[in-house]
Short mmCIF file of N, CA and C in Angstrom, two decimals:
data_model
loop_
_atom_site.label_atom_id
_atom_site.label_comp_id
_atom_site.label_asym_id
_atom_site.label_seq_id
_atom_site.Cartn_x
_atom_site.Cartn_y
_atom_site.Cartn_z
N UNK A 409 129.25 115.55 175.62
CA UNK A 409 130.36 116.07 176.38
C UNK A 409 131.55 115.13 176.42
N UNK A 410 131.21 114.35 175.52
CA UNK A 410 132.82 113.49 175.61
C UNK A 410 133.71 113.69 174.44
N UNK A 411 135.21 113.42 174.95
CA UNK A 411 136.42 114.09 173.88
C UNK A 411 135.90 113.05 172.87
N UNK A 412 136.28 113.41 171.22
CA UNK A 412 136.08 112.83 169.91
C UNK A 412 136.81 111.85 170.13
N UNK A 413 138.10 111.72 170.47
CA UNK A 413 138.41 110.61 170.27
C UNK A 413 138.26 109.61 170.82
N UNK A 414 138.00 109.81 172.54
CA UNK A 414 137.34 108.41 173.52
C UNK A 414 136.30 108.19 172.73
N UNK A 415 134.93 108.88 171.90
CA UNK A 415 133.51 108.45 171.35
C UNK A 415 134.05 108.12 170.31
N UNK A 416 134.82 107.90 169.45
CA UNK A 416 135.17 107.31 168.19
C UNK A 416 135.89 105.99 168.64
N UNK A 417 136.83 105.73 169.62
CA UNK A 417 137.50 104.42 170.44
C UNK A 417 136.65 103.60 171.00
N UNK A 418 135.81 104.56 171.65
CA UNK A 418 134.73 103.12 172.18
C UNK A 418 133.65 102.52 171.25
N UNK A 419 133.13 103.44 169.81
CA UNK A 419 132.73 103.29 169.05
C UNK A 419 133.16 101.99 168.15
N UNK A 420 134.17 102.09 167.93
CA UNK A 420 135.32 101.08 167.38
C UNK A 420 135.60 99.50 167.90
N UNK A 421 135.63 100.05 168.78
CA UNK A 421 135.57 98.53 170.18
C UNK A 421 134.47 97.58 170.28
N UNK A 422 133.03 98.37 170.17
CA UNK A 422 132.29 97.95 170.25
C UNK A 422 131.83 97.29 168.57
N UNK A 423 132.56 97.92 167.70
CA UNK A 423 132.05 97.29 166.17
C UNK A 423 133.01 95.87 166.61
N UNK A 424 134.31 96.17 166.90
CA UNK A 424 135.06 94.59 166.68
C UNK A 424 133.92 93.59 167.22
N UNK A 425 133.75 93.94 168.73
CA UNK A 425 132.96 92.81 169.25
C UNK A 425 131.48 92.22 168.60
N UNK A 426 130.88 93.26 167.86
CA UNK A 426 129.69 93.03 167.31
C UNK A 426 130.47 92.09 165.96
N UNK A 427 131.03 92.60 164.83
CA UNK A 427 131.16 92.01 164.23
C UNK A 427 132.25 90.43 164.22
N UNK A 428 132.95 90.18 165.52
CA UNK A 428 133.44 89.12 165.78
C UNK A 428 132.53 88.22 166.13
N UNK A 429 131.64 88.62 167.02
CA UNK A 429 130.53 87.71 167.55
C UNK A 429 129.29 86.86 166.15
N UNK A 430 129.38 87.98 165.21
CA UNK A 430 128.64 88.06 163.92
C UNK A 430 129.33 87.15 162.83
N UNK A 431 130.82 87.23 162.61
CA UNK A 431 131.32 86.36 161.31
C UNK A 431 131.88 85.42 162.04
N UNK A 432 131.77 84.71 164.11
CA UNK A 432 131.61 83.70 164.17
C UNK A 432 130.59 82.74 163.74
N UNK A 433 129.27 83.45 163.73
CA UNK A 433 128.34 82.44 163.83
C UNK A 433 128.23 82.19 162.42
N UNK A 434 128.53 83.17 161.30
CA UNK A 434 128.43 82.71 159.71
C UNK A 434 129.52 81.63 159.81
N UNK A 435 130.59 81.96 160.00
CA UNK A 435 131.98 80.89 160.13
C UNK A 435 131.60 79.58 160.39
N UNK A 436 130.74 79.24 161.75
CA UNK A 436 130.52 78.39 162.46
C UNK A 436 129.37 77.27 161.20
N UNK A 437 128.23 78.21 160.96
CA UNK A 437 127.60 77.80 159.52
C UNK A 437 128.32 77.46 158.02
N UNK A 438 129.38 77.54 157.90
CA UNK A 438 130.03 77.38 156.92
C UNK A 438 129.18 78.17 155.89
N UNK A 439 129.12 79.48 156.48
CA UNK A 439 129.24 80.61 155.49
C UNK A 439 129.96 81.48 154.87
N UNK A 440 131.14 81.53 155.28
CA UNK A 440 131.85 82.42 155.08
C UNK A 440 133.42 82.14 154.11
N UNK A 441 133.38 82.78 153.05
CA UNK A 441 134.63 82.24 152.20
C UNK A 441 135.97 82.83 152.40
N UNK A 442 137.10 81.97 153.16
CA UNK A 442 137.70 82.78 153.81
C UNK A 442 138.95 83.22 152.96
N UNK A 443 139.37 83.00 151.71
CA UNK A 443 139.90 83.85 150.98
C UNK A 443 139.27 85.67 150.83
N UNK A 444 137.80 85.19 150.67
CA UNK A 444 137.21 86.60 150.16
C UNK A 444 137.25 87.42 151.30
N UNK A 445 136.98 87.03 152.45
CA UNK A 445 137.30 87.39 153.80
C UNK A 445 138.70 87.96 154.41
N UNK A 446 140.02 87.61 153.40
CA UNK A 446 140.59 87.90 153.85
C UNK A 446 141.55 89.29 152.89
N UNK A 447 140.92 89.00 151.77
CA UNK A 447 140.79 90.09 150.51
C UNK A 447 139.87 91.17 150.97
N UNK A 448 139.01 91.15 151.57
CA UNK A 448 137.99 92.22 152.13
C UNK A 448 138.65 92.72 153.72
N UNK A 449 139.36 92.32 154.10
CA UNK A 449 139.70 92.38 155.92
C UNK A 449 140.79 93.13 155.52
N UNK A 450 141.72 92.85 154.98
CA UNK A 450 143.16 93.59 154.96
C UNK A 450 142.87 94.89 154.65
N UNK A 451 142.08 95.50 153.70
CA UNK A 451 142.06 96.79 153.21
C UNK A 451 141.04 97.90 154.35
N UNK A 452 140.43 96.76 155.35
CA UNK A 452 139.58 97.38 156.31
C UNK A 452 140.85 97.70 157.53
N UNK A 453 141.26 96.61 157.67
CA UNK A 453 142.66 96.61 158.75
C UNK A 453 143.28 97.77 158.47
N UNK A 454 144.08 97.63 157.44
CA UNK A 454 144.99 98.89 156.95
C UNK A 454 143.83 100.34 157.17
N UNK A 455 142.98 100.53 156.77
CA UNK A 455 141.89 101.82 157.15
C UNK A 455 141.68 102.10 158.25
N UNK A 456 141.60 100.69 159.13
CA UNK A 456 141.26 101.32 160.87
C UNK A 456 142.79 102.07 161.13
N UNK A 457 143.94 101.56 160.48
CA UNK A 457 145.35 102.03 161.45
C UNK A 457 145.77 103.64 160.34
N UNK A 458 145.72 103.50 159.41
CA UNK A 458 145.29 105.17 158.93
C UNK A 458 144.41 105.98 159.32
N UNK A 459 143.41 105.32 160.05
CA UNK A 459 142.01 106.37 160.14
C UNK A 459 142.60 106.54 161.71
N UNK A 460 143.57 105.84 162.02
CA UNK A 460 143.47 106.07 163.88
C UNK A 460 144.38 106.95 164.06
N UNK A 461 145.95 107.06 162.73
CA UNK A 461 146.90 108.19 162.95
C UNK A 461 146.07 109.45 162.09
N UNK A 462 145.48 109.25 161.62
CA UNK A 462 144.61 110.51 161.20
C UNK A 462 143.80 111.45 162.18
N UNK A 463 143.09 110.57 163.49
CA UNK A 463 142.30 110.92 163.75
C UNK A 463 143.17 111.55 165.42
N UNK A 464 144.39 111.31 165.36
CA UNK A 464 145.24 111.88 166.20
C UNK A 464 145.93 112.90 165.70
N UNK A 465 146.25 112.68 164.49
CA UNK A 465 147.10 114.54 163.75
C UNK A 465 145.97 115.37 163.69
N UNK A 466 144.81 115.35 163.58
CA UNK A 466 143.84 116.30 163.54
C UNK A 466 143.25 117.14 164.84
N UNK A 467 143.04 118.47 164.56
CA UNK A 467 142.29 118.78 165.60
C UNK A 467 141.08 118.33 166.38
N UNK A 468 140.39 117.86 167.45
CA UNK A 468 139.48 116.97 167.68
C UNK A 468 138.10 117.71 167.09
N UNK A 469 138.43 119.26 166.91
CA UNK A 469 137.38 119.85 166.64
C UNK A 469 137.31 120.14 164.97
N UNK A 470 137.99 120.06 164.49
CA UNK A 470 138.34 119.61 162.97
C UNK A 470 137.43 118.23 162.47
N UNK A 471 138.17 117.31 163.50
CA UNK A 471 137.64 115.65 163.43
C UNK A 471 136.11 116.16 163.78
N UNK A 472 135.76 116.70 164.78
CA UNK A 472 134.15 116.75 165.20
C UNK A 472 133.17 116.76 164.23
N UNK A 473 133.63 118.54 162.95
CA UNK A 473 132.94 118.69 162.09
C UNK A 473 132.92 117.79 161.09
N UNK A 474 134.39 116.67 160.35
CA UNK A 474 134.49 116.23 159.18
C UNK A 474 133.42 115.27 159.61
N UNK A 475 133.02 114.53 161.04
CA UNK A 475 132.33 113.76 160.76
C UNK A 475 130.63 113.49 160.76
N UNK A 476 130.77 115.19 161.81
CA UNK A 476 129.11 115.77 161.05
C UNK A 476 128.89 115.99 160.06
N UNK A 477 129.83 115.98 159.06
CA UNK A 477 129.20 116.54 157.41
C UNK A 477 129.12 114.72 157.02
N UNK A 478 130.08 114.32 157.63
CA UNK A 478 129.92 112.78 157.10
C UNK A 478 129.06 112.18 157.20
N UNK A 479 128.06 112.06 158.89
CA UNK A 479 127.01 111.89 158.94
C UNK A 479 125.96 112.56 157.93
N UNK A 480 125.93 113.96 157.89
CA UNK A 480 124.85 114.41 157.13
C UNK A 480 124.94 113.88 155.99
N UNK A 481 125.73 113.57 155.03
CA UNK A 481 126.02 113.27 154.02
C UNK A 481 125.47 111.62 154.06
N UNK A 482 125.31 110.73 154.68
CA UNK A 482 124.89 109.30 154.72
C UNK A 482 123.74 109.16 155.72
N UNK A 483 123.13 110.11 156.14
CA UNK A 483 121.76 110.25 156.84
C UNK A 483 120.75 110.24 155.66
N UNK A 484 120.72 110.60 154.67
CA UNK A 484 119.74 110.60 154.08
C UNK A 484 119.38 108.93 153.38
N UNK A 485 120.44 108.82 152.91
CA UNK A 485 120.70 107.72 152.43
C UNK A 485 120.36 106.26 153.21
N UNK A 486 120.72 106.34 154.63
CA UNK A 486 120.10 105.35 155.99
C UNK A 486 118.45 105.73 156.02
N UNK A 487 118.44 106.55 156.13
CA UNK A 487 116.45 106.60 156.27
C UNK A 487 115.96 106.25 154.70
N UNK A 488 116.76 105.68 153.76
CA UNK A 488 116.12 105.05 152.98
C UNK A 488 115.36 103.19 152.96
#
């Protein structure tokens, strides 16, 4: 019962913090190569701020279905 776009925002929020908390501690290990990091980040950056005016021009119920087929479509593939 919640609007698509608050469950896709808090969805979102909660990846930053997981994955900030996550490529500190590789960082902290001197794992992480931060050229490649930053060749891999920009094209994710630029996707979150297209995927966020996208996900506002769309109908929420438009957005609902594209991302049940999206799920269905990568469900099979996760239970591998």
């Amino acid at each position: 019962g919640v609007p698509m776009l608050l469950a896709v925002a808090v969805a979102q929020v909660q990846s930053i913090f997981i994955a900030t908390f996550a490529a500190s501690g590789y960082f902290l290990q001197g794992n992480v190569l931060v050229p490649l990091a930053v060749v891999i980040g920009t094209p994710l950056l630029f996707g979150v701020v297209v995927g966020w005016r996208v996900a506002h021009a769309i109908d929420p119920e438009k957005l609902k279905v594209a991302l049940g087929v999206v799920l269905l479509g990568v469900g099979p593939y996760l239970a591998l």
